[in-house]
Coordinates of C-alpha atoms in Angstrom, one line a residue:
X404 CA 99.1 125.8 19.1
X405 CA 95.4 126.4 18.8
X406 CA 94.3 126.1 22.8
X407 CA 91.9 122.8 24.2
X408 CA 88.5 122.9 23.8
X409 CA 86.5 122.2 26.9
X410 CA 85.5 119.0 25.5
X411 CA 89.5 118.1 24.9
X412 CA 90.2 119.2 28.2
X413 CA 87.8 116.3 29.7
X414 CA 89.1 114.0 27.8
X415 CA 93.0 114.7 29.2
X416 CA 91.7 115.1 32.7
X417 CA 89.5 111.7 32.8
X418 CA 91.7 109.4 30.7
X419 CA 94.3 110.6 33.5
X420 CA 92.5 109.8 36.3
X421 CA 90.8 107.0 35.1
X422 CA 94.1 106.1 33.4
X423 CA 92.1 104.7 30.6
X424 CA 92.2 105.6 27.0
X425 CA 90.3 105.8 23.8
X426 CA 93.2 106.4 21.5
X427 CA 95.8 103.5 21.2
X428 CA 97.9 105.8 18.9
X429 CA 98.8 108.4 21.9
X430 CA 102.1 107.9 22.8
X431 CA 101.3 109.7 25.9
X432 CA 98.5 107.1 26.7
X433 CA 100.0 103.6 26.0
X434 CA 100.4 102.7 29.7
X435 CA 97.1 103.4 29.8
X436 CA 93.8 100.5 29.8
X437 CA 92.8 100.6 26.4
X438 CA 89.1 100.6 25.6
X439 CA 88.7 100.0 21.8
X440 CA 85.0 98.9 21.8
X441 CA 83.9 102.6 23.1
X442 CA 86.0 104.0 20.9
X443 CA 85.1 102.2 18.3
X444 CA 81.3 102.7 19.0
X445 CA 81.7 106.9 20.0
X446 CA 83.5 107.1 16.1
X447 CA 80.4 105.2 14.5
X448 CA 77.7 107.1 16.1
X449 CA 80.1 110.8 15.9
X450 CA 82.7 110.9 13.2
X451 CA 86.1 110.1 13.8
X452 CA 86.8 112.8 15.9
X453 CA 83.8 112.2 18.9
X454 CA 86.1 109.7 20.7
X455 CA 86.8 111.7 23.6
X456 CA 85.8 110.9 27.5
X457 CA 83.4 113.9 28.7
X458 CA 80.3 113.9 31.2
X459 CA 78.2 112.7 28.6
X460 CA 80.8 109.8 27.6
X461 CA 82.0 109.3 31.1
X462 CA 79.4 106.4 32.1
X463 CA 79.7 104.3 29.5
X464 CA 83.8 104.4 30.0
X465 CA 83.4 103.5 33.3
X466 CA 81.1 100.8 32.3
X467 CA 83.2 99.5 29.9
X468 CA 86.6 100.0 32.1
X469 CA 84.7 97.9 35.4
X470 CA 84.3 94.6 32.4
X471 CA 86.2 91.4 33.1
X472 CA 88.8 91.4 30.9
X473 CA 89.9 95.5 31.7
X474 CA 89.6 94.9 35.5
X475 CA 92.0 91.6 34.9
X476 CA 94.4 93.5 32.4
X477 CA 95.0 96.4 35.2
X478 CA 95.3 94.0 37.9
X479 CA 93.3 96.7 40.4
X480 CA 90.0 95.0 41.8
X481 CA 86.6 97.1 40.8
X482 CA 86.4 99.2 44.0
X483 CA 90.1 99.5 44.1
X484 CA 90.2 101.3 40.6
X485 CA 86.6 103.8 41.6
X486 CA 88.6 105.0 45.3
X487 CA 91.8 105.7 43.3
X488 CA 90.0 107.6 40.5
X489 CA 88.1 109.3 42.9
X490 CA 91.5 110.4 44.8
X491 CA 92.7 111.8 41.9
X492 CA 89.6 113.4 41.1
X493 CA 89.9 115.1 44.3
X494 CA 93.5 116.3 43.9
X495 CA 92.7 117.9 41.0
X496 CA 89.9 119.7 42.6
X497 CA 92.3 120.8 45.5
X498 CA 94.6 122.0 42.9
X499 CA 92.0 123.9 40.8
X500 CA 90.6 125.4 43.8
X501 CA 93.6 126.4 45.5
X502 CA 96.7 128.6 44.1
X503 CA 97.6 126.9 41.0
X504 CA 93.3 127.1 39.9
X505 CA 93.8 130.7 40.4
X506 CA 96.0 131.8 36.6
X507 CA 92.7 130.4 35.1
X508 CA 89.8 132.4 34.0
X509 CA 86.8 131.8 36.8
X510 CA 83.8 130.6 34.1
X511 CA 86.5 128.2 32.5
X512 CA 87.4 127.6 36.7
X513 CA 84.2 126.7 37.5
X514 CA 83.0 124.4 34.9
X515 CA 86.2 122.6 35.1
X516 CA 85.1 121.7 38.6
X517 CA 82.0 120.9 38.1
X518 CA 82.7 118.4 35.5
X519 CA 85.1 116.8 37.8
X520 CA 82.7 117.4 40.9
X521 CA 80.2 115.1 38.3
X522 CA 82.6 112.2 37.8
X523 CA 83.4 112.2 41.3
X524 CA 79.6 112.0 42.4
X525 CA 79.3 108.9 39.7
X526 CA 82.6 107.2 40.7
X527 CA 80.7 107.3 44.4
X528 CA 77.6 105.7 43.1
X529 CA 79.6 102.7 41.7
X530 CA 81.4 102.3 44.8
X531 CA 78.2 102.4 46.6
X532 CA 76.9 99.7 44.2
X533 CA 80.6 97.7 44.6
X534 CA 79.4 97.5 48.2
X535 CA 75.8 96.6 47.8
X536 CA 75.7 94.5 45.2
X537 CA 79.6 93.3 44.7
X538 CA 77.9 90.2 42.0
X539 CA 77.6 92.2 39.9
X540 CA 80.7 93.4 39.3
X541 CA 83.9 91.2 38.2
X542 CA 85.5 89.3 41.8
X543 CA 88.8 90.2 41.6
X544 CA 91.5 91.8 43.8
X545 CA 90.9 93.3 47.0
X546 CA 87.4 94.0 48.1
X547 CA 86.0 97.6 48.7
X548 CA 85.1 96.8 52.1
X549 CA 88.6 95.6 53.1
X550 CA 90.2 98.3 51.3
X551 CA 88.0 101.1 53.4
X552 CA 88.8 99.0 57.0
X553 CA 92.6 99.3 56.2
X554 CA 92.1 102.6 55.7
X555 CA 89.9 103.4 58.7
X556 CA 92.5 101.7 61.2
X557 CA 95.4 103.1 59.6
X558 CA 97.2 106.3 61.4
X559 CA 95.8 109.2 59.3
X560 CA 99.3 111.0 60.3
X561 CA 101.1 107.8 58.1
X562 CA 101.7 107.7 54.6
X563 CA 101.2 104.2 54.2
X564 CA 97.0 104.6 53.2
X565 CA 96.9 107.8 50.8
X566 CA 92.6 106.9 51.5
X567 CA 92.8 107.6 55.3
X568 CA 93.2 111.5 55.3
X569 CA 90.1 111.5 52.9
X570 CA 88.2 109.3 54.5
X571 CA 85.8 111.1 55.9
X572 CA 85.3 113.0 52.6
X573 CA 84.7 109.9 51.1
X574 CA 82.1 108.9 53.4
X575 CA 80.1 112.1 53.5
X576 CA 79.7 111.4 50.0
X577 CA 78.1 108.3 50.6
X578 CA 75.7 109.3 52.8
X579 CA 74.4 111.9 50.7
X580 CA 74.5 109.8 47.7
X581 CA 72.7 106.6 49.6
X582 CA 71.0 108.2 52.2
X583 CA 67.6 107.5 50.9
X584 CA 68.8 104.6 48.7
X585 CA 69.9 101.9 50.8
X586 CA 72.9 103.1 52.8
X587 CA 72.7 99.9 55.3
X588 CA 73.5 98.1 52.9
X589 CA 76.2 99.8 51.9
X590 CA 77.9 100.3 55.3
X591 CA 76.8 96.6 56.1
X592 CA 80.0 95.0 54.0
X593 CA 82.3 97.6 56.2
X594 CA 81.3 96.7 59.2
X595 CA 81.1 92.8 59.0
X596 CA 84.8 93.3 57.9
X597 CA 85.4 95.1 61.0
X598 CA 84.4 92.2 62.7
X599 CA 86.3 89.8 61.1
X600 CA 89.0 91.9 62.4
X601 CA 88.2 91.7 65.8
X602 CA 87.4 88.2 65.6
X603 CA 91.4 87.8 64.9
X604 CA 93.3 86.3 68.0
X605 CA 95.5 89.6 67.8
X606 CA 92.6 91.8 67.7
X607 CA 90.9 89.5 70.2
X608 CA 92.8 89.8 73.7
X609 CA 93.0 92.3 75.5
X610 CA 96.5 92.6 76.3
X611 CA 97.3 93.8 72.8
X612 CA 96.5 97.1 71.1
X613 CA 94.1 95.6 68.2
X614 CA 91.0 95.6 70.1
X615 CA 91.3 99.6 70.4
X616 CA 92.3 100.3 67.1
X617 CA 89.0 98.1 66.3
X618 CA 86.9 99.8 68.9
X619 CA 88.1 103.6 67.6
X620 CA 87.8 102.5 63.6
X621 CA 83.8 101.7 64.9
X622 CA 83.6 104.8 66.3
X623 CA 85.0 107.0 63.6
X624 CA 82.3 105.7 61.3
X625 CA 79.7 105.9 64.2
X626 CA 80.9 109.9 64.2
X627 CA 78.5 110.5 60.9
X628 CA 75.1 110.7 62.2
X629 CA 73.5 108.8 59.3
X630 CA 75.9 106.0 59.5
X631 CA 74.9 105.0 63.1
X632 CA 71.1 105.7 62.1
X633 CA 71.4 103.2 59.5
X634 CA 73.5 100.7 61.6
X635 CA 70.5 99.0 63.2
X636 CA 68.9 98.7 59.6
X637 CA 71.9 96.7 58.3
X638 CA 70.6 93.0 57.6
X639 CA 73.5 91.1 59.5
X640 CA 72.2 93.6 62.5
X641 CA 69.6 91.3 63.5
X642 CA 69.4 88.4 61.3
X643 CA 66.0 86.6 61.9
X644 CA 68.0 82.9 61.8
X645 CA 70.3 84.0 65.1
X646 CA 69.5 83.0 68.3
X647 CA 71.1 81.5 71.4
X648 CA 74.9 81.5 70.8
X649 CA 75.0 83.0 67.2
X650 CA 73.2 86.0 68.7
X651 CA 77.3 86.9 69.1
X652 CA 78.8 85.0 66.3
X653 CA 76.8 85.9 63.9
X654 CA 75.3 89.2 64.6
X655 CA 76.8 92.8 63.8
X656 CA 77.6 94.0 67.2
X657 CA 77.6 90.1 68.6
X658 CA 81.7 90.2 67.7
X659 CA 82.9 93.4 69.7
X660 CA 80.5 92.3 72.4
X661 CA 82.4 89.4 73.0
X662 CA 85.7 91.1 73.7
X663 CA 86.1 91.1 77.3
X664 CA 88.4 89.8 79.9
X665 CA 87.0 86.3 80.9
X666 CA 89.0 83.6 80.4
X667 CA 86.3 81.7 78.1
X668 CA 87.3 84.6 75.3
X669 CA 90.9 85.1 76.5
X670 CA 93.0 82.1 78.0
X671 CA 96.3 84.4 77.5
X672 CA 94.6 86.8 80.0
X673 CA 95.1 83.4 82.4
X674 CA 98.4 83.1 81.6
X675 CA 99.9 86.6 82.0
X676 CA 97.9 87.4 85.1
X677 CA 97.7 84.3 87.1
X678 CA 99.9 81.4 86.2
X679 CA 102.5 82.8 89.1
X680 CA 99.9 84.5 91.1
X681 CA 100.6 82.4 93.9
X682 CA 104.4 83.8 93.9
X683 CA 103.6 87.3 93.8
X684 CA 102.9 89.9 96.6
X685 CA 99.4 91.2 97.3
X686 CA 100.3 94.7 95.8
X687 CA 101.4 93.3 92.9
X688 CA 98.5 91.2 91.8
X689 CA 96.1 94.2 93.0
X690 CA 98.1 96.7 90.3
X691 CA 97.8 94.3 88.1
X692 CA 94.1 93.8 88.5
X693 CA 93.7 97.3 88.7
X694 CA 95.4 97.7 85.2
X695 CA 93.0 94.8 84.1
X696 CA 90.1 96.6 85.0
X697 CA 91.1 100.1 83.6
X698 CA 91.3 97.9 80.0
X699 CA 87.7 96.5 81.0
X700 CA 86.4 100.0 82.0
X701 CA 87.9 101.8 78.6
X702 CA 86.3 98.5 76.6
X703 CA 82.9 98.8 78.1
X704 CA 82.7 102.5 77.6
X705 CA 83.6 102.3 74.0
X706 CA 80.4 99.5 73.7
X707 CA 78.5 101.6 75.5
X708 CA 79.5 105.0 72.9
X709 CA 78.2 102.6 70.2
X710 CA 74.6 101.9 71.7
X711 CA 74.4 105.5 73.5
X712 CA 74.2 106.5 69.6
X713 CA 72.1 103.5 68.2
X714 CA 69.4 104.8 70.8
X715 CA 69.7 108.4 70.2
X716 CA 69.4 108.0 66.3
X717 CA 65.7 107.9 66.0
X718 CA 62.5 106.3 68.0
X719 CA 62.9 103.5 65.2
X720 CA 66.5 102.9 65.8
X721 CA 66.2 102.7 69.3
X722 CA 63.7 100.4 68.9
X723 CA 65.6 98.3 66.8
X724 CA 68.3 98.6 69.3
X725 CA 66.1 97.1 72.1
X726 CA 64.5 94.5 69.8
X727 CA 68.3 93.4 69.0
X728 CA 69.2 93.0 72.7
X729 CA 65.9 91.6 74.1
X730 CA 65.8 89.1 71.6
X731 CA 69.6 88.2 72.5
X732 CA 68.0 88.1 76.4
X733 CA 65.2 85.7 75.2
X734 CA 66.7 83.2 73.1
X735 CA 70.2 83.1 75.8
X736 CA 67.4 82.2 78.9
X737 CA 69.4 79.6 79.6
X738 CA 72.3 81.0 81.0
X739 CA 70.7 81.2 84.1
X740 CA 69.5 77.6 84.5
X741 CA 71.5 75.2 86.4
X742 CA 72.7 73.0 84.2
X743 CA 74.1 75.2 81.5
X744 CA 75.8 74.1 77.7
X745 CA 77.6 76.9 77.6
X746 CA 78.6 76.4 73.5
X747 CA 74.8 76.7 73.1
X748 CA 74.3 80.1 74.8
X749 CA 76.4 83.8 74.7
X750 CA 79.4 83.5 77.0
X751 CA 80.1 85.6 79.9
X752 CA 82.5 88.2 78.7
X753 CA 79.1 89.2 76.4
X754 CA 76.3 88.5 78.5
X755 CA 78.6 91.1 81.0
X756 CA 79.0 93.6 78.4
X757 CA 75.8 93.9 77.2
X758 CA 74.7 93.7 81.3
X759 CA 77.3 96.7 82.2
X760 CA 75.7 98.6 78.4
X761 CA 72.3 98.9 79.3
X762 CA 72.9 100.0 83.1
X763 CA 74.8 102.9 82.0
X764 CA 72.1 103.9 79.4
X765 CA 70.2 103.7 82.9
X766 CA 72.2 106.1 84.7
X767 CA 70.5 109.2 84.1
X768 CA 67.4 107.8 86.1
X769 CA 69.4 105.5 88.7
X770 CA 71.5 107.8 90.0
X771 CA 69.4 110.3 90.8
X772 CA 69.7 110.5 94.7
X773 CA 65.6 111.5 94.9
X774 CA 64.9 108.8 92.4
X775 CA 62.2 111.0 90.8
X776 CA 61.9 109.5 87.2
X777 CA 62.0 105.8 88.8
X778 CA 58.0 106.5 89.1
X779 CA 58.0 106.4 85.3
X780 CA 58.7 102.4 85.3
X781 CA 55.6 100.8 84.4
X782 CA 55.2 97.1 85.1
X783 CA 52.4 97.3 82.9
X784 CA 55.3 97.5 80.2
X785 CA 55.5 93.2 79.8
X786 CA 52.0 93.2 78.1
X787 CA 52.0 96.3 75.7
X788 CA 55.4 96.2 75.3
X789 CA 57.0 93.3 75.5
X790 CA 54.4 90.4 74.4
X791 CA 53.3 92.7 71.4
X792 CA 54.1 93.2 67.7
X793 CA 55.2 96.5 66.3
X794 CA 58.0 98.3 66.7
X795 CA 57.4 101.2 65.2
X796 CA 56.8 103.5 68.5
X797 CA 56.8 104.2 72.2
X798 CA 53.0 103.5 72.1
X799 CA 54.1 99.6 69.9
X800 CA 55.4 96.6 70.8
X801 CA 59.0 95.1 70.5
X802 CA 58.0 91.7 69.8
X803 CA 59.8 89.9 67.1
X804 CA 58.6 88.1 64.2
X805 CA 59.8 84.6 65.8
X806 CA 58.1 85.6 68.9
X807 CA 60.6 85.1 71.1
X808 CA 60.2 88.3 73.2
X809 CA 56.8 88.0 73.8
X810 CA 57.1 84.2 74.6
X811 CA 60.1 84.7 77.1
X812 CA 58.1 87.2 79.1
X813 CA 55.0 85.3 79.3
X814 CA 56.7 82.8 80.6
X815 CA 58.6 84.8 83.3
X816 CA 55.4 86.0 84.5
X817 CA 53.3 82.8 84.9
X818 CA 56.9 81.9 87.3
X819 CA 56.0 84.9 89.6
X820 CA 52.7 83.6 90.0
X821 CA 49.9 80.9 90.0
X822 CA 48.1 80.1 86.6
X823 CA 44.6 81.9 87.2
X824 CA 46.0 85.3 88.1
X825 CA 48.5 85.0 85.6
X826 CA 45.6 84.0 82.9
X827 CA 43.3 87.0 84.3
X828 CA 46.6 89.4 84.1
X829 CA 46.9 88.5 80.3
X830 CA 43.3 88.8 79.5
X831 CA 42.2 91.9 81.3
X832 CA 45.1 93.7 79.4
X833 CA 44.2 91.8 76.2
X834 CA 41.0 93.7 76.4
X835 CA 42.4 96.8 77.3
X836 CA 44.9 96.9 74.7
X837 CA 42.4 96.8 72.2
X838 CA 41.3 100.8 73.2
X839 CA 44.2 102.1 75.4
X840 CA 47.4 102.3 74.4
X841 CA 49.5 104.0 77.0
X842 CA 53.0 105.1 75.7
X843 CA 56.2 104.1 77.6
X844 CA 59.0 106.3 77.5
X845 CA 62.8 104.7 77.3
X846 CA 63.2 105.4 81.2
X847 CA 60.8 101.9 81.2
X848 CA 62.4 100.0 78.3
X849 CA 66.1 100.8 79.8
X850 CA 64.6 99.4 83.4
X851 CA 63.4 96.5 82.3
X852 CA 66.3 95.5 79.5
X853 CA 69.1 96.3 82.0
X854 CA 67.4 94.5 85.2
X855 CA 67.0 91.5 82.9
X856 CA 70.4 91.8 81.2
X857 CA 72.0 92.2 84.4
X858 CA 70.0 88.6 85.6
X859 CA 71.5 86.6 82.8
X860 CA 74.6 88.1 83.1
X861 CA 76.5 89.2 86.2
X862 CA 74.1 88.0 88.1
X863 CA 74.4 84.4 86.4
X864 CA 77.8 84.4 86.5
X865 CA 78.3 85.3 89.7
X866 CA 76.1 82.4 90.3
X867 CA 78.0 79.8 88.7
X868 CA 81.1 81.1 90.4
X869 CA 80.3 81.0 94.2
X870 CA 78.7 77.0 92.9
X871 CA 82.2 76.1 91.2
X872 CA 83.8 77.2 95.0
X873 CA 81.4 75.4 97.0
X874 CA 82.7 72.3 94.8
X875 CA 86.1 73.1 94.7
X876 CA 85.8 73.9 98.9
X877 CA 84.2 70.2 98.7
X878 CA 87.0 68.8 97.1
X879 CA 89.8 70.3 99.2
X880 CA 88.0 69.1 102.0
X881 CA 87.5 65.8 100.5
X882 CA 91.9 65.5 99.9
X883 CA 92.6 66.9 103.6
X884 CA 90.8 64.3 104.8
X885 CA 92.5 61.6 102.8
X886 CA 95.9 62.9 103.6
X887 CA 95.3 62.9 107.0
X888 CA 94.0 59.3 107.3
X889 CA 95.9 57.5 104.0
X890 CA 95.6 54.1 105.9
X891 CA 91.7 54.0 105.1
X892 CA 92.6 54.1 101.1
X893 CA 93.8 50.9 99.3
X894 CA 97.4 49.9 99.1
X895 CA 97.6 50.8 95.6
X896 CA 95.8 54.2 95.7
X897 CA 97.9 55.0 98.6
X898 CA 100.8 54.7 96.4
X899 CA 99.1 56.8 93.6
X900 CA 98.3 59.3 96.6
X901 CA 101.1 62.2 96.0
X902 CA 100.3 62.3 92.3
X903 CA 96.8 62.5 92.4
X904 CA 97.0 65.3 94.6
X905 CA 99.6 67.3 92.7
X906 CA 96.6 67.0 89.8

């Protein structure tokens, strides 16, 4: 028997791993998705014999293999099929490359590879595109975006998810493929279904194990460099229709900033810690608040991870980054009003996260003992770099497109002081703005986005708190009262005494 041709050899190796086929009369190839319309058209334009799946052929297969009617005969949604070719295109890499490559002659080695090394970098450009652009590509089975989440929070030491051990293969080979060519958009799918995750009541509390596994898939993908550059880039990072309350319902990093220990994101939290906390001893309810605020401390460190490299990604990035949060601060202003809806603005377990976030990222100034780099906080920072447009700099503005940075900072200045100074403050900087344009480092944007953060939220909440036990003091006061004098109350709301009390 005469041996393959290089050219034959392709065709094994990709009708294999692509588990397609050209041939319907190959015995060897029946189970295989049957593509008669390329093979029909390769014959035409070749001969009879130019049916065969190479590097030349290999697109048009694939295009042909991703239609309607082959995706619904395998049963294996689009991205599905383009990750399990591209496994087996990388076991038989490993297999060339390592001992059993070895019997082979090196030239026929080598160009094996790289034809495989070829289909793998095209099968990574469709599964970029799956991502991106998943309309244009038939809508059924399981997603891409689902199938790379399961494999990001499954154990890698498992069997269960063949993709998790390659993962990080896989997603090198993204970058480099969509680096310049919009990776936000590919990463975006992958990490809205991360949030959709966490939004799930198991992933939700605290008490169970989800919420880590969440928190440490966010992180691996944060691990590549040019993922977390291209994080704040993502459209569903900052969407320009979010304010107030969808800031974290409808934001990329809004859904793991809500996980937190407050009872308005976790009544079960209630129940397990405090519906017998009158019954237990003082050392019991401090170790179990001590083992509540261990959970808090590891949560708010992991959040913090994920911004400490959203700011260190580029001057853009970190820009983005404090756009993202002071636009959250602005249009959530009401939190610290008295009379608060609290279904219309962020809830505490975010506003405290995103407080606790941005005074860690000030650390490396604050808790200097000598205070030295505190001289570097400019107050001049609210009018060149808070009321203006930009972005793009130290020396630009952060002001968004809605305005609702600059607006929110006007307005806390005119509160600090009368109308004429604060008209006279505005316009002498107007003027000077439009020849000098000092730079401010991130010591001055930290200062000012954690002092703020950290008004509308611990501070704010804090508030409400001590207000809710001056009322509920009131209205123990109010029921001692009535219990010691009952005679003063009607006869029949004497009677209805005992049980309005046990309420």
């Amino acid at each position: 028997k005469s041996p393959k041709s290089f050219d034959e050899w392709q065709d094994d190796a990709f009708s294999n791993v692509l588990s397609v086929t050209l041939d319907n009369t190959n015995p060897k190839r029946s189970n295989r998705v049957y593509l008669q319309s390329v093979g029909d058209e390769l014959r035409s334009e070749e001969g009879p014999s130019a049916a065969l799946i190479t590097t030349g052929t290999l697109e048009r297969v694939l295009v042909a293999r991703l239609e309607e009617s082959a995706v619904t005969a395998s049963g294996v949604s689009v991205c599905g099929f383009l990750i399990n070719s591209w496994r087996s295109i990388n076991a038989v890499v490993s297999n060339l490359s390592g001992v059993k490559g070895k019997s082979l002659d090196p030239s026929i080695r080598e160009s094996r590879i790289a034809a495989l090394n070829e289909a793998q970098q095209l099968l990574v450009s469709y599964i970029g595109l799956s991502l991106q652009m998943p309309e244009l590509f038939p809508q059924l089975g399981q997603p891409g975006q689902r199938i790379l989440v399961s494999a990001l929070l499954a154990d890698a030491s498992q069997p269960e998810n063949p993709l998790t051990p390659l993962l990080d293969v896989l997603l090198d080979q993204l970058i480099a493929r969509f680096k310049d060519d919009g990776l936000p958009e590919v990463i975006a799918p992958v990490f809205r279904e991360l949030g959709l995750r966490a939004a799930l009541p198991s992933n939700r509390s605290l008490l169970q194990p989800g919420f880590r596994i969440i928190l440490q898939a966010v992180e691996t993908l944060m691990a590549h460099a040019e993922i977390a550059q291209a994080i704040p880039h993502m459209p569903t990072f900052d969407p320009e229709d979010c304010d107030g309350r969808k800031m974290q319902t409808s934001t990329a990093l809004g859904v793991f900033l809500a996980l937190s220990a407050f009872p308005g994101s976790d009544e079960s939290i209630v129940k397990v810690y405090y519906s017998d906390a009158p019954s237990r001893s003082r050392q019991d309810n401090d170790g179990l608040h001590n083992s509540l605020r261990t959970t808090v401390q590891f949560l708010q460190s992991s959040l913090f991870g994920i911004f400490d490299k959203l700011v260190r990604s580029g001057v853009p990035e970190r820009n983005l980054t404090l756009q993202y949060t002071l636009r959250t601060l602005a249009t959530n202003a009401l939190r610290s009003g008295m009379q608060v809806d609290m279904a219309k603005v962020v809830d505490d377990g975010f506003a405290d996260n995103l407080a606790m976030v941005w005074l860690r990222l000030s650390e490396p100034f604050t808790n200097d003992p000598h205070l030295r780099r505190v001289g570097r906080v400019d107050a001049d920072w609210v009018t060149f770099r808070a009321v203006r447009g930009g972005g793009g700099g130290d020396d630009e503005g952060l002001d968004d497109e809605q305005h609702h940075i600059s607006t929110y900072w006007r307005e806390l200045t005119r509160i600090s002081a009368d109308k004429e100074f604060v008209d006279a403050y505005f316009d002498r900087h107007n003027l000077q703005a439009s020849t000098v344009l000092p730079s401010f480092g991130f010591i001055c944007d930290c200062f000012f986005t954690a002092a703020d953060a950290l008004h509308l939220g611990p501070i704010s909440t804090i508030s409400r708190y001590l207000d809710l036990l001056k009322r509920i003091g009131k209205f123990k006061d109010e029921i001692e009262r009535i219990q010691a004098a009952p005679e003063l109350l009607p006869p029949i709301q004497r009677v209805n005494l005992p049980a309005a009390v046990e309420r």
